Amino acid sequence: MAILTAIFTKTQAQTNTNSLESVYSYNRSKLGKVQFKFSSLAYVRNNEYFNNIADGYTLFGYYLNPKVAYQPHEKVSIELGGFARKEFGTAGFKEIQPTFTIQVKQNDWRFLFGNIEGNINHRMIEPLMSFERLVSAPLEHGAQIKYQKTTTLKNSNVSDEVFFDLWLDWQRSTSPGQTNQESFWNGLSFYSPALLVKGFKVKGLVQGSIYHAGGQNIQSALPVVTRVNTALGVRIQKDFLTNQSLVADNYYVGYYESPYRGTAYYLNGYWQHPKFQVGVSYWFGHFFYAPMGNDLFQSYSRKFNSQGYYEPYRSILILRLVKDWKIIDGLNISLRAEPHYDVQNGKFEHSEGLYVKYQLH
């Protein structure tokens, strides 16, 4: 069904995004001391799309997030900072916001309140959450519970990571008498412990999200909206040679919004080499919709001049090419190209991006 790109223990269903994820660190020597932390991302992403579902455009810019951190206790950390995002070709900054996070750690569990570890850190499949949110929606506000633990499988030297992420991203607030709706996005991402079966590592993958827009006693003619998305999958991974793997990730994906329903199959195969990644993905969706998902996978158009347009079936074959460089500790560069063939419409399209991430912690 799919033959896909290799992935280490920290992986996603499309390609490995470790080099661009936020890195959590705990240093006992920093206890009771004020620390300076800093993260930034410079990016250029070009989408060359010519269909009636998704717009083509280019995103080019950077964002900065300097922070001051303090650990009053070995289980508690507090961060306060500022966020600024600049898009080239526009005057001033596109976004300026304060950031604040309080984090409580208990063994391998972490609870975050304030600015949470969002976008690609959720490790959601792209039909449910677009990779592009890394640059278009880098900040998420709310609460989050995370669990990450890497162990060695019994009677072997094979390492495995269990991953759990439950979050609430509060996107917009309202109050009685206002005309705007409140909206939030609640999600779950879970990678189960693996089983070793005749040299193959097998694990279950569960993802889901709820998007809700509404509110009580507000003056809005818009209907209350609740959209539910689910994804159930299985990963089969075979490691070989030195730091190389073949991985197959296959998902059954769902969409529900009374009275509408949609389903999809998302099949992925990867080979990960220490110097690059190569992957193939196939998507077949029927009346599918996910509010935070990549536009290409949707049955209902998001194009600015195609409101009301839809395609009952979406069939897409994607080639994924990734090259990552680690320049120094904390500084990573990722080059990504994703040409695809829109089977239903007989179109070849493509997107590519260059991302430079720096994190001081």
Short mmCIF file of C-alpha atoms in Angstrom, two decimals:
data_model
loop_
_atom_site.label_atom_id
_atom_site.label_comp_id
_atom_site.label_asym_id
_atom_site.label_seq_id
_atom_site.Cartn_x
_atom_site.Cartn_y
_atom_site.Cartn_z
CA MET A 1 0.00 0.00 0.00
CA ALA A 2 2.88 2.33 0.60
CA ILE A 3 6.67 2.29 0.83
CA LEU A 4 7.98 5.24 2.81
CA THR A 5 10.77 7.40 4.26
CA ALA A 6 12.83 6.37 7.20
CA ILE A 7 12.33 7.81 10.56
CA PHE A 8 14.17 7.69 13.84
CA THR A 9 12.37 7.31 17.14
CA LYS A 10 10.99 10.86 16.96
CA THR A 11 8.96 10.98 13.77
CA GLN A 12 5.84 12.11 12.00
CA ALA A 13 3.74 10.50 9.33
CA GLN A 14 5.01 12.67 6.48
CA THR A 15 8.74 13.16 7.11
CA ASN A 16 10.96 13.61 10.12
CA THR A 17 10.61 17.16 11.45
CA ASN A 18 12.88 16.87 14.50
CA SER A 19 15.23 19.60 13.28
CA LEU A 20 12.36 22.15 13.35
CA GLU A 21 10.60 21.07 16.55
CA SER A 22 10.94 22.97 19.81
CA VAL A 23 13.48 21.36 22.12
CA TYR A 24 12.69 21.06 25.82
CA SER A 25 15.67 20.97 28.17
CA TYR A 26 16.05 20.79 31.92
CA ASN A 27 19.29 21.73 33.64
CA ARG A 28 19.49 21.27 37.41
CA SER A 29 22.39 23.74 37.55
CA LYS A 30 19.99 26.51 36.42
CA LEU A 31 17.70 26.02 39.42
CA GLY A 32 16.99 29.37 41.10
CA LYS A 33 18.75 31.33 38.35
CA VAL A 34 17.43 33.67 35.66
CA GLN A 35 18.17 32.40 32.14
CA PHE A 36 17.98 33.97 28.70
CA LYS A 37 16.39 31.84 25.99
CA PHE A 38 15.88 32.62 22.33
CA SER A 39 14.26 30.97 19.33
CA SER A 40 13.87 32.13 15.75
CA LEU A 41 12.85 30.83 12.35
CA ALA A 42 13.72 32.29 8.96
CA TYR A 43 11.70 30.79 6.14
CA VAL A 44 10.68 30.86 2.52
CA ARG A 45 7.87 28.60 1.31
CA ASN A 46 6.53 28.61 -2.23
CA ASN A 47 3.25 26.88 -3.18
CA GLU A 48 2.72 26.50 -6.92
CA TYR A 49 -0.90 25.33 -7.01
CA PHE A 50 -3.27 25.72 -9.98
CA ASN A 51 -6.36 23.85 -8.76
CA ASN A 52 -9.71 25.14 -7.43
CA ILE A 53 -9.15 23.86 -3.87
CA ALA A 54 -5.95 25.55 -2.62
CA ASP A 55 -4.32 28.90 -3.38
CA GLY A 56 -0.78 29.23 -4.64
CA TYR A 57 1.39 31.83 -2.89
CA THR A 58 4.80 32.49 -1.33
CA LEU A 59 5.60 33.06 2.35
CA PHE A 60 8.94 34.76 2.98
CA GLY A 61 10.07 36.14 6.33
CA TYR A 62 11.18 35.36 9.86
CA TYR A 63 10.06 35.42 13.47
CA LEU A 64 11.85 36.00 16.77
CA ASN A 65 10.99 34.93 20.31
CA PRO A 66 13.44 36.10 23.02
CA LYS A 67 12.51 34.94 26.54
CA VAL A 68 13.60 35.19 30.16
CA ALA A 69 13.21 31.94 32.11
CA TYR A 70 13.31 31.10 35.80
CA GLN A 71 13.14 27.76 37.64
CA PRO A 72 11.91 28.34 41.22
CA HIS A 73 11.72 24.55 41.75
CA GLU A 74 13.10 21.50 39.98
CA LYS A 75 9.58 20.69 38.78
CA VAL A 76 8.53 24.22 37.79
CA SER A 77 9.74 26.65 35.12
CA ILE A 78 8.40 30.06 34.10
CA GLU A 79 9.12 31.84 30.80
CA LEU A 80 8.24 35.41 29.81
CA GLY A 81 9.10 36.93 26.46
CA GLY A 82 8.02 38.64 23.27
CA PHE A 83 7.19 37.41 19.78
CA ALA A 84 7.57 39.32 16.53
CA ARG A 85 6.89 38.05 12.99
CA LYS A 86 8.00 39.84 9.86
CA GLU A 87 6.89 39.05 6.31
CA PHE A 88 9.08 40.48 3.58
CA GLY A 89 7.35 42.83 1.17
CA THR A 90 5.12 44.37 3.85
CA ALA A 91 5.60 47.39 6.10
CA GLY A 92 6.28 46.78 9.77
CA PHE A 93 5.67 43.52 11.59
CA LYS A 94 2.79 41.22 10.76
CA GLU A 95 2.43 40.16 14.38
CA ILE A 96 3.76 41.31 17.77
CA GLN A 97 2.68 39.54 20.96
CA PRO A 98 3.87 38.85 24.50
CA THR A 99 4.56 35.21 25.37
CA PHE A 100 4.23 33.47 28.73
CA THR A 101 4.48 29.83 29.75
CA ILE A 102 4.39 28.15 33.13
CA GLN A 103 5.44 24.52 33.03
CA VAL A 104 5.21 21.77 35.65
CA LYS A 105 7.27 18.59 35.17
CA GLN A 106 6.64 15.25 36.89
CA ASN A 107 8.93 12.45 35.71
CA ASP A 108 8.26 12.18 31.95
CA TRP A 109 5.02 14.18 32.10
CA ARG A 110 4.82 17.92 31.48
CA PHE A 111 1.91 20.33 31.96
CA LEU A 112 2.08 23.66 30.11
CA PHE A 113 -0.17 26.68 30.53
CA GLY A 114 0.04 29.84 28.40
CA ASN A 115 1.96 29.53 25.15
CA ILE A 116 2.08 25.80 24.42
CA GLU A 117 4.33 23.74 22.14
CA GLY A 118 2.21 23.98 19.02
CA ASN A 119 2.09 23.35 15.25
CA ILE A 120 4.52 20.59 14.17
CA ASN A 121 5.31 19.74 17.81
CA HIS A 122 1.92 17.98 17.95
CA ARG A 123 3.21 15.49 15.32
CA MET A 124 -0.16 15.37 13.60
CA ILE A 125 -0.54 14.06 10.07
CA GLU A 126 -0.71 16.84 7.50
CA PRO A 127 -4.35 16.32 6.45
CA LEU A 128 -5.30 17.14 10.07
CA MET A 129 -2.70 19.84 10.72
CA SER A 130 -0.74 21.57 7.98
CA PHE A 131 3.04 21.70 8.22
CA GLU A 132 2.68 25.30 7.04
CA ARG A 133 1.29 26.31 10.46
CA LEU A 134 4.94 26.33 11.52
CA VAL A 135 5.18 29.71 9.76
CA SER A 136 1.55 30.87 9.40
CA ALA A 137 0.40 30.16 12.99
CA PRO A 138 3.53 29.68 15.12
CA LEU A 139 1.88 30.64 18.43
CA GLU A 140 -0.78 28.58 20.20
CA HIS A 141 -2.35 29.71 23.48
CA GLY A 142 -3.98 27.46 26.04
CA ALA A 143 -3.07 24.35 28.02
CA GLN A 144 -1.18 21.16 27.18
CA ILE A 145 -0.26 17.81 28.70
CA LYS A 146 2.73 16.00 27.15
CA TYR A 147 4.44 12.68 27.79
CA GLN A 148 7.63 11.60 26.06
CA LYS A 149 9.80 8.66 27.05
CA THR A 150 12.43 6.75 25.12
CA THR A 151 13.22 3.20 26.22
CA THR A 152 14.84 0.04 24.85
CA LEU A 153 12.50 -2.72 23.77
CA LYS A 154 12.61 -5.88 25.84
CA ASN A 155 15.25 -8.44 24.84
CA SER A 156 16.72 -6.15 22.19
CA ASN A 157 18.86 -3.06 21.66
CA VAL A 158 16.10 -1.31 19.67
CA SER A 159 15.05 2.06 21.05
CA ASP A 160 11.45 3.26 21.04
CA GLU A 161 9.68 6.47 22.02
CA VAL A 162 6.18 6.70 23.47
CA PHE A 163 4.56 10.05 22.69
CA PHE A 164 1.37 11.60 24.09
CA ASP A 165 0.11 15.14 23.50
CA LEU A 166 -3.24 16.51 24.65
CA TRP A 167 -3.86 20.22 24.12
CA LEU A 168 -6.36 23.05 23.96
CA ASP A 169 -5.54 25.96 21.65
CA TRP A 170 -7.85 28.87 22.49
CA GLN A 171 -7.90 30.82 19.23
CA ARG A 172 -10.50 33.53 19.79
CA SER A 173 -12.52 34.79 22.73
CA THR A 174 -15.89 36.50 22.97
CA SER A 175 -18.27 37.78 25.63
CA PRO A 176 -22.02 38.38 25.94
CA GLY A 177 -23.24 41.01 23.48
CA GLN A 178 -20.29 40.69 21.11
CA THR A 179 -20.72 39.91 17.42
CA ASN A 180 -17.80 37.52 17.05
CA GLN A 181 -17.81 33.86 17.99
CA GLU A 182 -15.32 32.23 20.32
CA SER A 183 -13.28 29.41 18.79
CA PHE A 184 -10.89 26.77 20.03
CA TRP A 185 -9.02 23.73 18.75
CA ASN A 186 -8.63 20.69 21.00
CA GLY A 187 -6.43 17.77 19.96
CA LEU A 188 -4.82 14.46 20.87
CA SER A 189 -1.76 12.79 19.38
CA PHE A 190 -0.58 9.41 20.66
CA TYR A 191 2.17 7.04 19.50
CA SER A 192 1.89 3.76 21.42
CA PRO A 193 4.74 1.60 22.74
CA ALA A 194 6.13 -0.61 19.98
CA LEU A 195 6.14 -4.36 19.61
CA LEU A 196 9.07 -6.15 18.01
CA VAL A 197 7.76 -8.73 15.53
CA LYS A 198 10.40 -10.70 13.60
CA GLY A 199 12.73 -7.70 13.44
CA PHE A 200 9.99 -5.21 12.54
CA LYS A 201 8.89 -2.51 14.97
CA VAL A 202 5.09 -2.16 15.04
CA LYS A 203 3.12 0.53 16.87
CA GLY A 204 -0.34 2.04 16.92
CA LEU A 205 -1.02 5.69 16.05
CA VAL A 206 -4.06 7.60 17.29
CA GLN A 207 -4.87 11.23 16.47
CA GLY A 208 -7.96 13.35 16.80
CA SER A 209 -9.10 16.95 17.06
CA ILE A 210 -12.20 19.04 17.68
CA TYR A 211 -12.72 22.53 16.33
CA HIS A 212 -15.56 24.52 17.87
CA ALA A 213 -16.91 28.01 17.12
CA GLY A 214 -19.85 29.49 19.01
CA GLY A 215 -20.58 31.21 22.32
CA GLN A 216 -23.46 32.13 24.60
CA ASN A 217 -25.48 35.36 24.48
CA ILE A 218 -23.59 36.80 21.51
CA GLN A 219 -25.05 38.78 18.60
CA SER A 220 -23.91 36.61 15.72
CA ALA A 221 -25.94 35.14 12.88
CA LEU A 222 -23.27 32.52 12.24
CA PRO A 223 -24.23 28.94 13.16
CA VAL A 224 -22.50 27.08 15.96
CA VAL A 225 -19.84 24.82 14.42
CA THR A 226 -18.29 21.65 15.82
CA ARG A 227 -15.95 19.72 13.51
CA VAL A 228 -14.39 16.42 14.57
CA ASN A 229 -11.45 14.73 12.87
CA THR A 230 -9.93 11.34 13.69
CA ALA A 231 -7.03 9.26 12.41
CA LEU A 232 -6.20 5.65 13.32
CA GLY A 233 -2.97 4.21 11.98
CA VAL A 234 -0.31 1.54 12.16
CA ARG A 235 3.43 2.06 11.78
CA ILE A 236 5.72 -0.73 10.61
CA GLN A 237 9.42 0.13 10.75
CA LYS A 238 12.52 -1.80 9.75
CA ASP A 239 15.96 -0.50 10.71
CA PHE A 240 18.99 -1.53 8.67
CA LEU A 241 22.64 -0.67 8.08
CA THR A 242 23.74 2.41 10.06
CA ASN A 243 20.98 4.83 11.11
CA GLN A 244 18.76 3.94 8.15
CA SER A 245 15.14 2.83 8.23
CA LEU A 246 12.18 1.95 6.07
CA VAL A 247 8.81 2.93 7.51
CA ALA A 248 5.22 2.39 6.44
CA ASP A 249 2.55 4.57 8.08
CA ASN A 250 -1.04 3.85 7.03
CA TYR A 251 -4.09 5.74 8.35
CA TYR A 252 -7.84 5.65 8.15
CA VAL A 253 -9.00 9.25 8.57
CA GLY A 254 -12.45 10.60 9.43
CA TYR A 255 -14.42 13.85 9.44
CA TYR A 256 -17.71 14.50 11.20
CA GLU A 257 -19.83 17.66 11.38
CA SER A 258 -23.51 16.96 11.79
CA PRO A 259 -25.03 16.02 9.38
CA TYR A 260 -21.88 15.74 7.21
CA ARG A 261 -19.38 12.90 7.20
CA GLY A 262 -16.18 12.25 5.32
CA THR A 263 -13.51 9.56 5.19
CA ALA A 264 -10.04 9.12 3.74
CA TYR A 265 -7.09 6.78 3.42
CA TYR A 266 -3.61 8.21 3.95
CA LEU A 267 -0.74 5.91 3.02
CA ASN A 268 2.92 6.80 3.58
CA GLY A 269 6.26 5.14 2.94
CA TYR A 270 9.73 6.47 3.80
CA TRP A 271 13.41 5.84 3.59
CA GLN A 272 15.56 7.87 5.93
CA HIS A 273 19.25 8.08 5.27
CA PRO A 274 21.60 9.98 7.63
CA LYS A 275 22.06 12.62 4.91
CA PHE A 276 18.54 12.94 3.47
CA GLN A 277 14.95 11.70 3.51
CA VAL A 278 12.81 10.40 0.64
CA GLY A 279 9.13 9.61 0.98
CA VAL A 280 5.97 8.87 -0.97
CA SER A 281 2.44 9.62 0.24
CA TYR A 282 -0.93 8.78 -1.26
CA TRP A 283 -4.18 10.43 -0.20
CA PHE A 284 -7.67 9.36 -1.18
CA GLY A 285 -10.40 11.43 0.47
CA HIS A 286 -14.19 11.46 0.14
CA PHE A 287 -15.99 14.63 1.34
CA PHE A 288 -13.15 15.26 3.78
CA TYR A 289 -12.57 18.48 5.70
CA ALA A 290 -10.20 19.44 8.55
CA PRO A 291 -10.05 23.10 9.68
CA MET A 292 -6.30 23.05 10.47
CA GLY A 293 -5.28 20.61 7.75
CA ASN A 294 -3.30 21.29 4.61
CA ASP A 295 -5.58 22.87 1.99
CA LEU A 296 -4.64 20.31 -0.67
CA PHE A 297 -6.28 17.43 1.20
CA GLN A 298 -9.67 19.11 1.61
CA SER A 299 -12.75 18.36 -0.49
CA TYR A 300 -14.13 21.86 0.13
CA SER A 301 -12.33 24.77 -1.50
CA ARG A 302 -10.39 27.36 0.49
CA LYS A 303 -9.36 29.31 -2.58
CA PHE A 304 -10.22 33.01 -2.39
CA ASN A 305 -12.31 33.06 -5.59
CA SER A 306 -13.84 29.55 -5.40
CA GLN A 307 -16.21 29.80 -2.45
CA GLY A 308 -18.78 27.01 -2.53
CA TYR A 309 -16.72 24.83 -4.84
CA TYR A 310 -16.07 21.25 -3.76
CA GLU A 311 -14.74 17.98 -5.12
CA PRO A 312 -16.33 14.85 -3.61
CA TYR A 313 -13.12 12.89 -4.18
CA ARG A 314 -9.53 14.05 -3.75
CA SER A 315 -6.75 11.74 -4.92
CA ILE A 316 -3.15 12.95 -4.55
CA LEU A 317 0.24 11.25 -5.00
CA ILE A 318 3.08 13.12 -3.28
CA LEU A 319 6.86 12.79 -3.48
CA ARG A 320 8.67 14.19 -0.42
CA LEU A 321 12.36 15.15 -0.53
CA VAL A 322 14.07 16.48 2.60
CA LYS A 323 17.63 17.52 3.39
CA ASP A 324 18.57 18.66 6.91
CA TRP A 325 21.82 20.24 8.10
CA LYS A 326 22.91 20.72 11.71
CA ILE A 327 25.30 23.68 11.60
CA ILE A 328 26.01 23.97 15.33
CA ASP A 329 24.07 23.01 18.45
CA GLY A 330 20.70 24.75 18.19
CA LEU A 331 21.08 25.88 14.56
CA ASN A 332 19.41 23.69 11.93
CA ILE A 333 18.57 24.16 8.26
CA SER A 334 15.89 22.16 6.46
CA LEU A 335 15.30 22.11 2.71
CA ARG A 336 12.02 20.49 1.60
CA ALA A 337 10.49 19.86 -1.82
CA GLU A 338 7.10 18.23 -2.37
CA PRO A 339 5.98 17.78 -6.00
CA HIS A 340 2.60 16.06 -6.31
CA TYR A 341 0.16 14.76 -8.89
CA ASP A 342 -3.54 15.60 -8.51
CA VAL A 343 -5.01 12.38 -9.88
CA GLN A 344 -8.63 13.58 -10.10
CA ASN A 345 -7.74 16.72 -12.07
CA GLY A 346 -4.66 15.43 -13.91
CA LYS A 347 -2.41 18.25 -12.65
CA PHE A 348 1.24 18.29 -11.61
CA GLU A 349 1.88 20.86 -8.85
CA HIS A 350 4.62 21.47 -6.31
CA SER A 351 5.73 23.27 -3.17
CA GLU A 352 9.17 23.82 -1.71
CA GLY A 353 10.59 25.52 1.34
CA LEU A 354 13.79 26.48 3.13
CA TYR A 355 13.75 26.84 6.93
CA VAL A 356 16.53 28.07 9.23
CA LYS A 357 15.79 27.48 12.92
CA TYR A 358 17.88 28.64 15.88
CA GLN A 359 17.13 27.81 19.48
CA LEU A 360 19.18 28.85 22.51
CA HIS A 361 18.10 27.16 25.74
#
